[in-house]
Amino acid sequence: MFLTRISTKSNEPSTSPDVALAAEVQAPPAPSSMWGTMRADYRRHGSEVTSGAFISLCIYRFGRWGLQRRNRLARGLVMKTYGFMNLFVANFTKIWIPPHVTIGRDFHIVHHEGSLSIHPDVVIGDRLGVMHNVTIGTNMRGGVPTIGDDVFIGTNSTVLGPIRIGDRVRIGANCGVTTNVPSDSIVVGSPARIYPRLGPFK
């Protein structure tokens, strides 16, 4: 059985169902509370208070909560506190997740022994699993990725530019992804080569 590469070279607007992905991801279901979300983060990251991934997500959740305060004074105070804490935490963990990033449910930093950098405008769906030494952001000309549900990004990979990553996509290690990736695909290499899945993903 041979893999068939999916061509992504097209100047025409996409007519794929993934076009609606951004709208679907923009408003993930609200969790019951910030504390409930943080408890889930704690369990997902090994139930270790000292986990760099868990600490970084706590700081992100706090900053995100602060941005949602309607009172200008309260918002300003929370964001000042967030900025002070993040100055130390981000430089220690090497995980940069600005509070402006939209993240769906069950975000999982699988390994935190390296860096992770996410642009503030990135929109992420539910159940993204990301390894270490990953960058998700711009590609010099502006615009950032929108990532669907049940996506995995491997070690040392970059996902750059105004692109859409569909649902159930697996991005392998050392990939440079700068084009749209349809749902149910496997991505390997740099520049990325995109193949359809051979069976259901778990």
CSV table of C-alpha atoms in Angstrom, one decimal:
chain,number,residue,atom,x,y,z
A,1,MET,CA,0.0,0.0,0.0
A,2,PHE,CA,1.4,3.4,-1.0
A,3,LEU,CA,0.7,6.8,0.6
A,4,THR,CA,-0.7,9.4,-1.8
A,5,ARG,CA,0.4,12.9,-1.2
A,6,ILE,CA,-2.3,15.6,-1.0
A,7,SER,CA,-1.5,18.7,-3.1
A,8,THR,CA,-1.9,22.0,-1.3
A,9,LYS,CA,-0.8,24.3,-4.1
A,10,SER,CA,-3.8,26.4,-5.0
A,11,ASN,CA,-4.6,30.1,-5.4
A,12,GLU,CA,-8.4,29.5,-5.3
A,13,PRO,CA,-10.4,30.0,-2.1
A,14,SER,CA,-10.9,26.8,-0.3
A,15,THR,CA,-14.3,25.1,-0.7
A,16,SER,CA,-13.5,22.5,2.0
A,17,PRO,CA,-15.7,22.0,5.1
A,18,ASP,CA,-12.6,23.2,6.9
A,19,VAL,CA,-13.4,26.8,5.8
A,20,ALA,CA,-16.0,26.9,8.6
A,21,LEU,CA,-13.4,25.7,11.1
A,22,ALA,CA,-12.4,29.1,12.3
A,23,ALA,CA,-15.9,30.0,13.2
A,24,GLU,CA,-16.4,26.8,15.0
A,25,VAL,CA,-13.2,27.1,17.0
A,26,GLN,CA,-13.6,30.8,17.9
A,27,ALA,CA,-16.1,30.1,20.7
A,28,PRO,CA,-15.3,26.8,22.5
A,29,PRO,CA,-17.8,25.8,25.2
A,30,ALA,CA,-17.1,27.7,28.4
A,31,PRO,CA,-15.8,25.5,31.2
A,32,SER,CA,-17.7,25.5,34.5
A,33,SER,CA,-15.1,27.6,36.2
A,34,MET,CA,-11.4,28.6,36.0
A,35,TRP,CA,-10.7,26.4,39.1
A,36,GLY,CA,-12.4,23.4,37.5
A,37,THR,CA,-10.3,24.0,34.3
A,38,MET,CA,-7.1,24.2,36.4
A,39,ARG,CA,-8.0,21.0,38.3
A,40,ALA,CA,-8.4,19.2,34.9
A,41,ASP,CA,-5.0,20.7,33.8
A,42,TYR,CA,-3.5,19.4,37.0
A,43,ARG,CA,-4.7,15.8,36.4
A,44,ARG,CA,-3.8,15.9,32.7
A,45,HIS,CA,-0.2,16.9,33.5
A,46,GLY,CA,0.6,14.2,35.9
A,47,SER,CA,-1.0,15.6,39.1
A,48,GLU,CA,2.3,17.4,39.8
A,49,VAL,CA,2.2,20.9,41.2
A,50,THR,CA,5.8,21.4,40.1
A,51,SER,CA,5.2,20.5,36.5
A,52,GLY,CA,6.4,23.3,34.2
A,53,ALA,CA,3.5,22.6,31.9
A,54,PHE,CA,0.9,22.9,34.7
A,55,ILE,CA,2.4,26.0,36.2
A,56,SER,CA,2.5,27.7,32.7
A,57,LEU,CA,-1.1,26.9,32.1
A,58,CYS,CA,-2.1,28.2,35.5
A,59,ILE,CA,-0.4,31.5,34.6
A,60,TYR,CA,-2.2,31.5,31.2
A,61,ARG,CA,-5.6,30.8,32.9
A,62,PHE,CA,-5.1,33.6,35.4
A,63,GLY,CA,-4.2,36.0,32.6
A,64,ARG,CA,-7.1,34.9,30.5
A,65,TRP,CA,-9.4,35.4,33.5
A,66,GLY,CA,-8.0,38.8,34.0
A,67,LEU,CA,-8.7,39.9,30.4
A,68,GLN,CA,-12.4,39.0,30.9
A,69,ARG,CA,-12.8,41.4,33.9
A,70,ARG,CA,-15.3,44.1,33.0
A,71,ASN,CA,-14.0,46.6,35.6
A,72,ARG,CA,-11.1,48.5,34.1
A,73,LEU,CA,-9.3,48.9,37.5
A,74,ALA,CA,-9.7,45.2,38.3
A,75,ARG,CA,-8.6,44.1,34.9
A,76,GLY,CA,-5.5,46.4,35.1
A,77,LEU,CA,-4.6,45.1,38.5
A,78,VAL,CA,-4.9,41.4,37.5
A,79,MET,CA,-2.9,42.0,34.3
A,80,LYS,CA,-0.1,43.7,36.2
A,81,THR,CA,0.0,40.8,38.5
A,82,TYR,CA,-0.1,38.4,35.6
A,83,GLY,CA,2.8,40.2,33.9
A,84,PHE,CA,5.0,40.1,37.0
A,85,MET,CA,4.4,36.4,37.6
A,86,ASN,CA,4.8,35.5,33.9
A,87,LEU,CA,8.1,37.3,33.7
A,88,PHE,CA,9.6,34.7,36.0
A,89,VAL,CA,7.5,31.7,35.0
A,90,ALA,CA,7.9,32.0,31.2
A,91,ASN,CA,11.7,32.5,31.5
A,92,PHE,CA,12.0,29.5,33.7
A,93,THR,CA,9.7,27.1,31.8
A,94,LYS,CA,10.4,28.5,28.3
A,95,ILE,CA,6.6,28.2,27.6
A,96,TRP,CA,5.1,31.3,26.2
A,97,ILE,CA,1.3,31.3,26.0
A,98,PRO,CA,-0.1,34.8,26.0
A,99,PRO,CA,-3.5,35.2,27.7
A,100,HIS,CA,-5.0,36.4,24.3
A,101,VAL,CA,-4.6,32.9,22.8
A,102,THR,CA,-7.9,31.1,22.4
A,103,ILE,CA,-7.6,27.6,23.6
A,104,GLY,CA,-10.3,24.9,23.7
A,105,ARG,CA,-10.8,22.1,26.2
A,106,ASP,CA,-8.2,19.6,27.3
A,107,PHE,CA,-5.1,21.4,26.0
A,108,HIS,CA,-2.1,19.1,26.7
A,109,ILE,CA,1.6,20.0,26.8
A,110,VAL,CA,2.9,16.5,26.4
A,111,HIS,CA,6.6,17.3,27.2
A,112,HIS,CA,7.8,20.5,28.8
A,113,GLU,CA,11.5,19.9,28.7
A,114,GLY,CA,11.9,22.4,25.9
A,115,SER,CA,10.3,25.6,24.6
A,116,LEU,CA,6.8,26.3,23.4
A,117,SER,CA,5.8,29.6,21.8
A,118,ILE,CA,2.3,30.5,20.7
A,119,HIS,CA,1.3,33.8,19.0
A,120,PRO,CA,-1.4,35.8,20.9
A,121,ASP,CA,-3.8,35.6,17.9
A,122,VAL,CA,-3.7,31.9,17.5
A,123,VAL,CA,-7.1,30.0,17.9
A,124,ILE,CA,-6.9,26.4,19.1
A,125,GLY,CA,-9.7,23.8,19.2
A,126,ASP,CA,-10.3,21.1,21.7
A,127,ARG,CA,-7.7,18.4,22.7
A,128,LEU,CA,-4.6,19.8,21.2
A,129,GLY,CA,-1.5,17.7,22.2
A,130,VAL,CA,1.8,19.5,21.7
A,131,MET,CA,5.3,18.3,22.2
A,132,HIS,CA,8.4,20.4,23.1
A,133,ASN,CA,10.3,22.9,20.9
A,134,VAL,CA,7.2,23.9,19.0
A,135,THR,CA,6.3,27.3,17.5
A,136,ILE,CA,2.8,28.3,16.4
A,137,GLY,CA,2.7,31.8,14.9
A,138,THR,CA,3.3,34.1,12.0
A,139,ASN,CA,5.3,33.6,8.9
A,140,MET,CA,6.8,37.1,8.5
A,141,ARG,CA,3.8,38.5,6.6
A,142,GLY,CA,1.3,38.4,9.4
A,143,GLY,CA,-1.6,36.0,10.0
A,144,VAL,CA,-1.6,33.0,12.3
A,145,PRO,CA,-2.9,29.5,12.3
A,146,THR,CA,-6.3,28.3,13.3
A,147,ILE,CA,-6.1,24.7,14.7
A,148,GLY,CA,-9.0,22.3,14.8
A,149,ASP,CA,-10.0,19.6,17.3
A,150,ASP,CA,-8.0,16.4,18.2
A,151,VAL,CA,-4.7,17.6,16.7
A,152,PHE,CA,-1.2,16.5,17.6
A,153,ILE,CA,2.0,18.5,16.9
A,154,GLY,CA,5.3,16.7,17.2
A,155,THR,CA,8.7,17.8,18.5
A,156,ASN,CA,10.6,20.6,16.8
A,157,SER,CA,7.7,21.5,14.5
A,158,THR,CA,6.6,24.9,13.4
A,159,VAL,CA,3.0,25.9,12.3
A,160,LEU,CA,3.2,29.3,10.7
A,161,GLY,CA,1.1,31.8,8.8
A,162,PRO,CA,-2.7,32.3,8.1
A,163,ILE,CA,-3.4,28.6,7.6
A,164,ARG,CA,-6.1,26.2,8.9
A,165,ILE,CA,-5.2,22.9,10.4
A,166,GLY,CA,-8.2,20.6,10.3
A,167,ASP,CA,-9.6,18.1,12.8
A,168,ARG,CA,-7.8,14.9,13.7
A,169,VAL,CA,-4.5,16.0,12.1
A,170,ARG,CA,-1.2,14.4,13.1
A,171,ILE,CA,1.9,16.6,12.5
A,172,GLY,CA,5.1,14.6,12.9
A,173,ALA,CA,8.4,15.7,14.4
A,174,ASN,CA,10.6,18.3,12.6
A,175,CYS,CA,7.8,19.6,10.3
A,176,GLY,CA,7.5,23.0,8.8
A,177,VAL,CA,3.8,23.6,8.1
A,178,THR,CA,2.9,26.7,6.1
A,179,THR,CA,-0.1,25.5,4.1
A,180,ASN,CA,-3.7,24.5,4.9
A,181,VAL,CA,-4.0,20.9,6.2
A,182,PRO,CA,-7.3,19.1,5.6
A,183,SER,CA,-8.9,17.1,8.4
A,184,ASP,CA,-7.9,13.5,8.9
A,185,SER,CA,-4.4,14.0,7.5
A,186,ILE,CA,-0.8,13.1,8.5
A,187,VAL,CA,1.9,15.7,8.0
A,188,VAL,CA,5.6,14.8,7.7
A,189,GLY,CA,8.8,16.6,6.7
A,190,SER,CA,9.9,20.2,6.1
A,191,PRO,CA,8.5,21.6,3.9
A,192,ALA,CA,5.4,19.7,4.9
A,193,ARG,CA,4.2,16.7,2.9
A,194,ILE,CA,0.5,15.9,3.6
A,195,TYR,CA,-1.0,12.4,3.3
A,196,PRO,CA,-4.5,11.1,4.1
A,197,ARG,CA,-4.9,8.9,7.1
A,198,LEU,CA,-4.8,5.1,6.6
A,199,GLY,CA,-7.3,4.4,9.4
A,200,PRO,CA,-9.2,5.9,12.3
A,201,PHE,CA,-7.2,7.9,14.8
A,202,LYS,CA,-7.5,7.2,18.4
